[in-house]
PDB file of C-alpha atoms in Angstrom:
ATOM      1  CA  ALA M 995     -65.139-141.431 -52.739  1.00 84.00           C
ATOM      2  CA  GLN M 996     -64.609-137.593 -52.265  1.00 84.00           C
ATOM      3  CA  TYR M 997     -63.407-137.351 -56.171  1.00 91.00           C
ATOM      4  CA  ARG M 998     -65.686-138.012 -59.005  1.00 92.00           C
ATOM      5  CA  LEU M 999     -64.419-141.586 -60.780  1.00 94.00           C
ATOM      6  CA  PRO M1000     -63.875-143.401 -57.631  1.00 93.00           C
ATOM      7  CA  ARG M1001     -67.152-142.862 -56.107  1.00 93.00           C
ATOM      8  CA  GLN M1002     -68.959-143.782 -59.480  1.00 94.00           C
ATOM      9  CA  MET M1003     -67.095-147.036 -59.201  1.00 95.00           C
ATOM     10  CA  ILE M1004     -67.961-147.357 -55.825  1.00 94.00           C
ATOM     11  CA  ARG M1005     -71.337-147.320 -55.899  1.00 94.00           C
ATOM     12  CA  TRP M1006     -71.012-149.279 -59.272  1.00 95.00           C
ATOM     13  CA  ALA M1007     -69.803-152.154 -57.042  1.00 95.00           C
ATOM     14  CA  ALA M1008     -71.783-151.595 -54.042  1.00 95.00           C
ATOM     15  CA  MET M1009     -74.899-151.621 -55.864  1.00 94.00           C
ATOM     16  CA  GLN M1010     -73.758-155.034 -58.073  1.00 94.00           C
ATOM     17  CA  ALA M1011     -73.272-156.825 -54.690  1.00 94.00           C
ATOM     18  CA  SER M1012     -75.992-158.829 -52.583  1.00 94.00           C
ATOM     19  CA  GLY M1013     -74.935-157.627 -49.092  1.00 95.00           C
ATOM     20  CA  LEU M1014     -71.792-155.575 -47.696  1.00 96.00           C
ATOM     21  CA  ILE M1015     -70.616-155.490 -44.820  1.00 96.00           C
ATOM     22  CA  THR M1016     -68.993-152.455 -42.865  1.00 95.00           C
ATOM     23  CA  VAL M1017     -67.170-152.706 -39.482  1.00 94.00           C
ATOM     24  CA  CYS M1018     -68.753-149.677 -38.177  1.00 94.00           C
ATOM     25  CA  GLN M1019     -72.009-147.446 -38.883  1.00 94.00           C
ATOM     26  CA  ALA M1020     -69.882-144.282 -39.856  1.00 93.00           C
ATOM     27  CA  LEU M1021     -68.572-146.413 -42.994  1.00 93.00           C
ATOM     28  CA  LYS M1022     -73.017-147.510 -43.710  1.00 95.00           C
ATOM     29  CA  THR M1023     -73.270-143.530 -43.259  1.00 95.00           C
ATOM     30  CA  SER M1024     -70.904-143.222 -45.970  1.00 93.00           C
ATOM     31  CA  LEU M1025     -72.225-146.130 -48.090  1.00 94.00           C
ATOM     32  CA  ILE M1026     -75.744-144.855 -47.994  1.00 96.00           C
ATOM     33  CA  ASP M1027     -75.220-141.065 -49.332  1.00 94.00           C
ATOM     34  CA  LEU M1028     -73.586-142.453 -52.675  1.00 93.00           C
ATOM     35  CA  GLY M1029     -76.782-143.820 -52.477  1.00 93.00           C
ATOM     36  CA  VAL M1030     -76.860-147.116 -51.666  1.00 95.00           C
ATOM     37  CA  PRO M1031     -79.290-148.980 -49.690  1.00 95.00           C
ATOM     38  CA  GLY M1032     -79.243-149.231 -46.441  1.00 95.00           C
ATOM     39  CA  ASP M1033     -80.864-152.482 -45.882  1.00 93.00           C
ATOM     40  CA  LYS M1034     -78.174-153.896 -48.040  1.00 94.00           C
ATOM     41  CA  ILE M1035     -75.718-153.224 -45.536  1.00 96.00           C
ATOM     42  CA  ARG M1036     -74.791-155.196 -42.495  1.00 96.00           C
ATOM     43  CA  VAL M1037     -72.409-153.501 -40.222  1.00 95.00           C
ATOM     44  CA  LEU M1038     -70.342-156.205 -38.436  1.00 95.00           C
ATOM     45  CA  ARG M1039     -67.170-154.581 -36.637  1.00 93.00           C
ATOM     46  CA  ASN M1040     -63.714-156.114 -36.489  1.00 93.00           C
ATOM     47  CA  GLY M1041     -63.107-157.857 -33.115  1.00 93.00           C
ATOM     48  CA  VAL M1042     -59.440-158.013 -31.183  1.00 94.00           C
ATOM     49  CA  ASP M1043     -57.523-161.390 -30.623  1.00 94.00           C
ATOM     50  CA  LEU M1044     -58.194-161.384 -26.947  1.00 94.00           C
ATOM     51  CA  VAL M1045     -56.050-164.177 -26.233  1.00 95.00           C
ATOM     52  CA  THR M1046     -52.347-162.556 -28.370  1.00 95.00           C
ATOM     53  CA  PHE M1047     -52.891-159.161 -27.188  1.00 97.00           C
ATOM     54  CA  SER M1048     -53.298-159.609 -23.410  1.00 96.00           C
ATOM     55  CA  PRO M1049     -52.502-157.594 -20.057  1.00 96.00           C
ATOM     56  CA  GLY M1050     -48.678-159.661 -19.243  1.00 94.00           C
ATOM     57  CA  ASP M1051     -46.448-158.729 -16.865  1.00 95.00           C
ATOM     58  CA  ARG M1052     -46.718-155.499 -17.395  1.00 96.00           C
ATOM     59  CA  LEU M1053     -43.310-154.557 -15.543  1.00 95.00           C
ATOM     60  CA  ALA M1054     -41.761-157.079 -17.044  1.00 96.00           C
ATOM     61  CA  ALA M1055     -42.535-154.757 -20.205  1.00 95.00           C
ATOM     62  CA  ARG M1056     -41.261-151.771 -18.789  1.00 96.00           C
ATOM     63  CA  THR M1057     -38.384-152.891 -18.061  1.00 95.00           C
ATOM     64  CA  ARG M1058     -37.861-154.356 -21.143  1.00 92.00           C
ATOM     65  CA  PHE M1059     -38.490-151.041 -23.415  1.00 89.00           C
ATOM     66  CA  GLY M1060     -37.397-148.989 -20.620  1.00 90.00           C
ATOM     67  CA  ALA M1061     -39.660-147.470 -19.104  1.00 91.00           C
ATOM     68  CA  ALA M1062     -38.877-145.363 -15.843  1.00 87.00           C
ATOM     69  CA  GLY M1063     -41.818-142.871 -15.959  1.00 93.00           C
ATOM     70  CA  ARG M1064     -44.766-142.374 -17.920  1.00 96.00           C
ATOM     71  CA  LEU M1065     -45.191-144.012 -21.341  1.00 97.00           C
ATOM     72  CA  LEU M1066     -47.245-142.869 -24.534  1.00 98.00           C
ATOM     73  CA  LEU M1067     -48.107-144.660 -27.202  1.00 98.00           C
ATOM     74  CA  SER M1068     -48.561-143.506 -31.199  1.00 98.00           C
ATOM     75  CA  VAL M1069     -48.249-147.020 -33.450  1.00 97.00           C
ATOM     76  CA  GLY M1070     -48.994-146.692 -37.138  1.00 95.00           C
ATOM     77  CA  ASN M1071     -47.058-145.864 -40.788  1.00 96.00           C
ATOM     78  CA  LEU M1072     -45.496-142.357 -40.458  1.00 97.00           C
ATOM     79  CA  VAL M1073     -48.022-140.719 -42.672  1.00 97.00           C
ATOM     80  CA  PRO M1074     -49.383-137.600 -42.402  1.00 96.00           C
ATOM     81  CA  LEU M1075     -52.759-138.464 -42.153  1.00 95.00           C
ATOM     82  CA  LYS M1076     -51.928-140.715 -38.885  1.00 97.00           C
ATOM     83  CA  GLY M1077     -51.191-137.200 -36.576  1.00 97.00           C
ATOM     84  CA  HIS M1078     -47.663-138.324 -35.126  1.00 98.00           C
ATOM     85  CA  ASP M1079     -46.174-134.868 -35.245  1.00 98.00           C
ATOM     86  CA  LEU M1080     -49.771-134.063 -33.521  1.00 98.00           C
ATOM     87  CA  ALA M1081     -48.435-136.647 -30.725  1.00 98.00           C
ATOM     88  CA  ILE M1082     -45.160-134.666 -30.669  1.00 98.00           C
ATOM     89  CA  ARG M1083     -46.290-131.276 -30.449  1.00 98.00           C
ATOM     90  CA  ALA M1084     -48.708-132.310 -27.532  1.00 98.00           C
ATOM     91  CA  LEU M1085     -46.088-133.561 -25.952  1.00 98.00           C
ATOM     92  CA  ALA M1086     -44.146-130.375 -25.572  1.00 97.00           C
ATOM     93  CA  LEU M1087     -47.191-128.338 -23.754  1.00 97.00           C
ATOM     94  CA  LEU M1088     -46.963-131.505 -21.263  1.00 94.00           C
ATOM     95  CA  PRO M1089     -45.587-130.497 -17.594  1.00 84.00           C
ATOM     96  CA  ASP M1090     -44.066-133.590 -16.753  1.00 81.00           C
ATOM     97  CA  GLN M1091     -40.575-133.810 -18.256  1.00 83.00           C
ATOM     98  CA  ASP M1092     -40.524-137.754 -16.747  1.00 90.00           C
ATOM     99  CA  THR M1093     -43.403-137.865 -19.986  1.00 96.00           C
ATOM    100  CA  GLU M1094     -41.993-139.972 -23.404  1.00 97.00           C
ATOM    101  CA  LEU M1095     -43.424-140.830 -26.598  1.00 98.00           C
ATOM    102  CA  ALA M1096     -42.776-143.484 -28.566  1.00 97.00           C
ATOM    103  CA  ILE M1097     -42.920-144.283 -32.075  1.00 98.00           C
ATOM    104  CA  ALA M1098     -43.949-147.380 -33.728  1.00 97.00           C
ATOM    105  CA  GLY M1099     -43.427-147.826 -37.024  1.00 96.00           C
ATOM    106  CA  ASP M1100     -42.026-146.274 -40.345  1.00 96.00           C
ATOM    107  CA  GLY M1101     -42.802-144.533 -43.555  1.00 96.00           C
ATOM    108  CA  PRO M1102     -41.479-141.564 -45.108  1.00 97.00           C
ATOM    109  CA  GLU M1103     -42.360-138.689 -42.561  1.00 97.00           C
ATOM    110  CA  GLU M1104     -39.787-140.118 -40.332  1.00 97.00           C
ATOM    111  CA  ALA M1105     -36.955-137.296 -40.819  1.00 97.00           C
ATOM    112  CA  ARG M1106     -39.924-135.039 -40.862  1.00 98.00           C
ATOM    113  CA  LEU M1107     -40.336-136.333 -36.821  1.00 98.00           C
ATOM    114  CA  ARG M1108     -37.479-136.609 -36.678  1.00 98.00           C
ATOM    115  CA  ALA M1109     -36.258-133.191 -37.337  1.00 98.00           C
ATOM    116  CA  LEU M1110     -39.244-131.716 -35.174  1.00 98.00           C
ATOM    117  CA  ALA M1111     -38.910-133.124 -32.114  1.00 97.00           C
ATOM    118  CA  THR M1112     -35.278-132.204 -31.838  1.00 98.00           C
ATOM    119  CA  GLN M1113     -37.126-128.231 -33.008  1.00 97.00           C
ATOM    120  CA  LEU M1114     -38.735-128.366 -29.858  1.00 97.00           C
ATOM    121  CA  GLY M1115     -36.443-129.710 -27.876  1.00 96.00           C
ATOM    122  CA  LEU M1116     -37.683-133.059 -27.058  1.00 96.00           C
ATOM    123  CA  ALA M1117     -35.195-135.199 -28.941  1.00 96.00           C
ATOM    124  CA  ALA M1118     -34.592-137.212 -25.958  1.00 94.00           C
ATOM    125  CA  ARG M1119     -37.919-137.721 -24.545  1.00 96.00           C
ATOM    126  CA  VAL M1120     -39.183-139.204 -28.037  1.00 97.00           C
ATOM    127  CA  ARG M1121     -38.299-142.425 -29.373  1.00 96.00           C
ATOM    128  CA  PHE M1122     -38.751-143.796 -32.978  1.00 97.00           C
ATOM    129  CA  LEU M1123     -38.769-147.849 -32.169  1.00 96.00           C
ATOM    130  CA  GLY M1124     -39.301-148.178 -35.767  1.00 96.00           C
ATOM    131  CA  ARG M1125     -41.741-151.179 -38.109  1.00 95.00           C
ATOM    132  CA  LEU M1126     -42.126-153.939 -35.188  1.00 93.00           C
ATOM    133  CA  PRO M1127     -43.516-157.327 -35.843  1.00 92.00           C
ATOM    134  CA  HIS M1128     -47.280-158.222 -35.292  1.00 90.00           C
ATOM    135  CA  GLN M1129     -45.912-160.478 -31.579  1.00 91.00           C
ATOM    136  CA  ALA M1130     -44.065-157.136 -30.346  1.00 93.00           C
ATOM    137  CA  LEU M1131     -47.168-155.455 -30.121  1.00 96.00           C
ATOM    138  CA  PRO M1132     -48.596-156.362 -27.092  1.00 97.00           C
ATOM    139  CA  GLU M1133     -45.440-155.915 -25.346  1.00 96.00           C
ATOM    140  CA  ILE M1134     -45.482-151.978 -26.422  1.00 96.00           C
ATOM    141  CA  TYR M1135     -48.995-151.883 -25.444  1.00 98.00           C
ATOM    142  CA  ARG M1136     -48.865-153.355 -22.013  1.00 97.00           C
ATOM    143  CA  ALA M1137     -45.530-151.230 -21.125  1.00 97.00           C
ATOM    144  CA  ALA M1138     -47.643-147.720 -22.015  1.00 98.00           C
ATOM    145  CA  ASP M1139     -49.793-145.720 -19.834  1.00 97.00           C
ATOM    146  CA  ALA M1140     -51.886-144.236 -22.996  1.00 98.00           C
ATOM    147  CA  LEU M1141     -51.824-145.424 -26.841  1.00 98.00           C
ATOM    148  CA  LEU M1142     -52.186-142.094 -29.010  1.00 98.00           C
ATOM    149  CA  LEU M1143     -54.291-142.595 -32.208  1.00 98.00           C
ATOM    150  CA  LEU M1144     -54.607-139.349 -33.943  1.00 98.00           C
ATOM    151  CA  SER M1145     -55.377-139.570 -37.486  1.00 97.00           C
ATOM    152  CA  SER M1146     -57.500-137.199 -39.232  1.00 95.00           C
ATOM    153  CA  ARG M1147     -59.427-140.229 -40.830  1.00 92.00           C
ATOM    154  CA  GLU M1148     -59.814-144.114 -39.694  1.00 92.00           C
ATOM    155  CA  GLY M1149     -62.250-146.793 -40.552  1.00 90.00           C
ATOM    156  CA  TRP M1150     -62.484-148.497 -37.592  1.00 93.00           C
ATOM    157  CA  ALA M1151     -59.023-148.549 -36.146  1.00 94.00           C
ATOM    158  CA  ASN M1152     -58.007-152.425 -34.599  1.00 93.00           C
ATOM    159  CA  VAL M1153     -54.866-150.645 -32.703  1.00 96.00           C
ATOM    160  CA  ILE M1154     -57.359-149.137 -29.901  1.00 97.00           C
ATOM    161  CA  LEU M1155     -58.795-152.832 -29.298  1.00 96.00           C
ATOM    162  CA  GLU M1156     -55.276-154.477 -29.522  1.00 97.00           C
ATOM    163  CA  ALA M1157     -53.965-151.688 -26.504  1.00 98.00           C
ATOM    164  CA  MET M1158     -57.392-152.030 -24.605  1.00 98.00           C
ATOM    165  CA  ALA M1159     -57.181-155.674 -24.706  1.00 97.00           C
ATOM    166  CA  CYS M1160     -53.369-155.723 -22.969  1.00 98.00           C
ATOM    167  CA  GLY M1161     -55.262-152.717 -20.522  1.00 98.00           C
ATOM    168  CA  THR M1162     -53.979-149.734 -21.668  1.00 98.00           C
ATOM    169  CA  PRO M1163     -56.546-146.303 -22.173  1.00 98.00           C
ATOM    170  CA  VAL M1164     -56.430-144.719 -25.492  1.00 98.00           C
ATOM    171  CA  VAL M1165     -56.463-140.679 -26.224  1.00 98.00           C
ATOM    172  CA  ALA M1166     -58.001-140.472 -29.579  1.00 98.00           C
ATOM    173  CA  THR M1167     -59.562-138.389 -32.628  1.00 97.00           C
ATOM    174  CA  GLU M1168     -63.373-138.487 -33.100  1.00 96.00           C
ATOM    175  CA  VAL M1169     -63.149-139.352 -36.082  1.00 95.00           C
ATOM    176  CA  GLY M1170     -64.630-142.791 -38.009  1.00 92.00           C
ATOM    177  CA  GLY M1171     -65.606-145.410 -36.331  1.00 93.00           C
ATOM    178  CA  THR M1172     -63.289-144.403 -33.658  1.00 96.00           C
ATOM    179  CA  PRO M1173     -66.370-143.073 -31.402  1.00 95.00           C
ATOM    180  CA  GLU M1174     -68.563-146.354 -31.582  1.00 94.00           C
ATOM    181  CA  ILE M1175     -64.919-148.188 -29.347  1.00 95.00           C
ATOM    182  CA  VAL M1176     -64.188-145.207 -27.095  1.00 96.00           C
ATOM    183  CA  THR M1177     -67.604-145.334 -25.428  1.00 95.00           C
ATOM    184  CA  THR M1178     -66.937-144.800 -22.202  1.00 95.00           C
ATOM    185  CA  PRO M1179     -64.516-142.676 -20.320  1.00 95.00           C
ATOM    186  CA  ALA M1180     -63.267-145.833 -18.742  1.00 95.00           C
ATOM    187  CA  VAL M1181     -61.466-146.501 -20.894  1.00 97.00           C
ATOM    188  CA  GLY M1182     -60.133-143.155 -23.042  1.00 97.00           C
ATOM    189  CA  GLU M1183     -60.545-139.622 -23.982  1.00 97.00           C
ATOM    190  CA  LEU M1184     -61.912-138.930 -27.728  1.00 97.00           C
ATOM    191  CA  VAL M1185     -60.652-135.543 -28.312  1.00 97.00           C
ATOM    192  CA  ALA M1186     -62.982-133.382 -30.962  1.00 95.00           C
ATOM    193  CA  GLU M1187     -60.665-131.152 -31.712  1.00 95.00           C
ATOM    194  CA  ARG M1188     -57.738-132.346 -32.978  1.00 96.00           C
ATOM    195  CA  THR M1189     -54.750-129.862 -32.410  1.00 97.00           C
ATOM    196  CA  PRO M1190     -51.731-130.021 -29.906  1.00 98.00           C
ATOM    197  CA  ALA M1191     -53.312-127.811 -27.461  1.00 98.00           C
ATOM    198  CA  ALA M1192     -56.422-130.436 -27.174  1.00 98.00           C
ATOM    199  CA  ILE M1193     -54.649-133.631 -27.580  1.00 98.00           C
ATOM    200  CA  ALA M1194     -52.124-132.050 -23.681  1.00 98.00           C
ATOM    201  CA  ALA M1195     -55.548-131.478 -22.286  1.00 97.00           C
ATOM    202  CA  ALA M1196     -57.347-135.010 -22.908  1.00 98.00           C
ATOM    203  CA  ILE M1197     -53.870-136.870 -22.072  1.00 97.00           C
ATOM    204  CA  THR M1198     -53.584-134.937 -18.956  1.00 96.00           C
ATOM    205  CA  ARG M1199     -57.103-135.904 -17.405  1.00 96.00           C
ATOM    206  CA  LEU M1200     -56.618-139.505 -18.988  1.00 97.00           C
ATOM    207  CA  LEU M1201     -53.891-139.786 -16.564  1.00 95.00           C
ATOM    208  CA  ALA M1202     -55.247-137.704 -13.890  1.00 95.00           C
ATOM    209  CA  ARG M1203     -57.804-140.282 -13.732  1.00 93.00           C
ATOM    210  CA  ARG M1204     -55.631-143.662 -13.858  1.00 93.00           C
ATOM    211  CA  PRO M1205     -58.145-145.421 -15.403  1.00 95.00           C
ATOM    212  CA  ASP M1206     -57.877-149.129 -14.471  1.00 97.00           C
ATOM    213  CA  ARG M1207     -55.983-151.333 -16.259  1.00 97.00           C
ATOM    214  CA  ALA M1208     -58.431-154.214 -15.512  1.00 97.00           C
ATOM    215  CA  ALA M1209     -61.959-152.703 -16.024  1.00 97.00           C
ATOM    216  CA  VAL M1210     -60.196-151.488 -20.121  1.00 98.00           C
ATOM    217  CA  ARG M1211     -59.304-155.041 -19.999  1.00 98.00           C
ATOM    218  CA  ALA M1212     -62.882-156.501 -19.339  1.00 97.00           C
ATOM    219  CA  TYR M1213     -64.289-153.697 -22.054  1.00 97.00           C
ATOM    220  CA  ALA M1214     -62.136-155.115 -24.184  1.00 96.00           C
ATOM    221  CA  GLU M1215     -63.427-158.617 -23.954  1.00 95.00           C
ATOM    222  CA  GLY M1216     -66.991-156.975 -25.424  1.00 93.00           C
ATOM    223  CA  PHE M1217     -65.198-157.264 -28.299  1.00 93.00           C
ATOM    224  CA  SER M1218     -63.652-160.780 -29.398  1.00 89.00           C
ATOM    225  CA  TRP M1219     -64.367-162.128 -32.821  1.00 91.00           C
ATOM    226  CA  ASP M1220     -67.424-164.635 -32.561  1.00 90.00           C
ATOM    227  CA  ALA M1221     -69.947-162.037 -32.553  1.00 88.00           C
ATOM    228  CA  THR M1222     -68.918-160.799 -35.901  1.00 91.00           C
ATOM    229  CA  THR M1223     -68.232-164.547 -37.320  1.00 93.00           C
ATOM    230  CA  GLN M1224     -71.769-165.719 -36.136  1.00 94.00           C
ATOM    231  CA  GLY M1225     -73.071-161.804 -37.616  1.00 94.00           C
ATOM    232  CA  GLN M1226     -71.297-163.104 -40.966  1.00 95.00           C
ATOM    233  CA  VAL M1227     -72.371-166.694 -41.315  1.00 96.00           C
ATOM    234  CA  GLU M1228     -75.703-165.425 -40.608  1.00 95.00           C
ATOM    235  CA  PHE M1229     -75.630-162.688 -43.150  1.00 95.00           C
ATOM    236  CA  PHE M1230     -74.191-164.713 -46.009  1.00 94.00           C
ATOM    237  CA  GLU M1231     -77.134-167.236 -44.667  1.00 94.00           C
ATOM    238  CA  GLU M1232     -79.945-164.465 -45.239  1.00 92.00           C
ATOM    239  CA  ILE M1233     -78.075-163.394 -48.848  1.00 92.00           C
ATOM    240  CA  LEU M1234     -78.591-167.171 -49.847  1.00 92.00           C
ATOM    241  CA  ALA M1235     -81.709-167.680 -48.849  1.00 90.00           C
ATOM    242  CA  THR M1236     -83.234-164.482 -50.887  1.00 85.00           C
ATOM    243  CA  ALA M1237     -80.860-165.362 -53.787  1.00 76.00           C
ATOM    244  CA  GLN M1238     -82.491-165.844 -57.119  1.00 63.00           C
ATOM    245  CA  ARG M1239     -81.184-168.594 -59.141  1.00 59.00           C
ATOM    246  CA  PRO M1240     -81.011-168.420 -63.247  1.00 57.00           C
ATOM    247  CA  ALA M1241     -83.689-170.677 -64.908  1.00 49.00           C
ATOM    248  CA  PRO M1242     -82.116-173.672 -66.009  1.00 49.00           C
ATOM    249  CA  SER M1243     -81.481-173.840 -69.676  1.00 49.00           C
ATOM    250  CA  ALA M1244     -81.650-177.417 -71.848  1.00 42.00           C
ATOM    251  CA  MET M1245     -78.308-177.169 -72.259  1.00 42.00           C
ATOM    252  CA  SER M1246     -77.392-176.412 -69.076  1.00 44.00           C
ATOM    253  CA  THR M1247     -76.414-179.068 -65.750  1.00 43.00           C
ATOM    254  CA  THR M1248     -77.874-178.782 -62.514  1.00 44.00           C
ATOM    255  CA  TYR M1249     -75.687-179.261 -59.643  1.00 40.00           C
ATOM    256  CA  ALA M1250     -76.933-179.395 -56.596  1.00 44.00           C
ATOM    257  CA  ARG M1251     -76.433-176.785 -53.256  1.00 43.00           C
ATOM    258  CA  PRO M1252     -73.718-178.228 -51.137  1.00 42.00           C
TER     259      PRO M1252
END
C-alpha cells in the first residue's frame, strides 16, 4: 500500500466490499488509514490445528534432529524480510557454544546465509534443513528450545502459534500482528529493536527463564479455530441480513434464498 497504484486498487476493492476480515488489529488499522470505514472491518485472527501441532515426544524429536545442546529454530522462506541473517548474527553473540540454530526453508538467500555463517565461524552451529513438508514441522518445533521469528513485517504469523502449540516459546520482532499473539513473557519475548544485539539479549533472557512448555501449550489452546469459524458465520449472517436486494424487474425471475 505504500505504492500509489496498489494503494488505490486496495482502497477501491475494500470500498466495494460489504465487509472485510483482517487477521489482526494492525491490518485493520492499516485499512482505516487508507480511508476504509472501520465498521466494515471485522478482526478474526487465524487459529492453529491443536491436534497436528502438539507437544508429543520431545526427547524423540531432539534425538531425531541430533539436538545435544540448546536448539534455536527459524522457519520461513529464505528471503530478506524473514531476518534469518539476524538469527545467525545473534547466534554469534551468544556465549554458549552448545547453542545451535536450525533454519527451515528455502529461497534465494540460501547461499548468502551459508556464507554469512561461515564468515562468522558458525558453519558447524547453523544447520540448513531446507523446505520441510508441513507434517514434519511439529517434530522440529518440539525439538527446539525457542522459535525465532525476526521478520521486518508480518500480518499474523502462523509459525508462532504452531510452535507454541508444540510447547515451544518464541522470540519475535514487534511487528504487525505479532504483539497480539505474544502478549505475555510466559510464552516469549518481543524485540522492539531489530538488531542482532537486541535479539541475542532476548534469547538469553528467554533461555534463562526457561518458560514452562506445558504453560506455553495451554496458552496456544486459546487460539483454536472454533471461535474464528463462529465469528465468520456471524459476520456473514450480519452482512446478509442488511444487504439490499435489487428490485425485481418485470422480466426477472425470483429465486428463493436457501
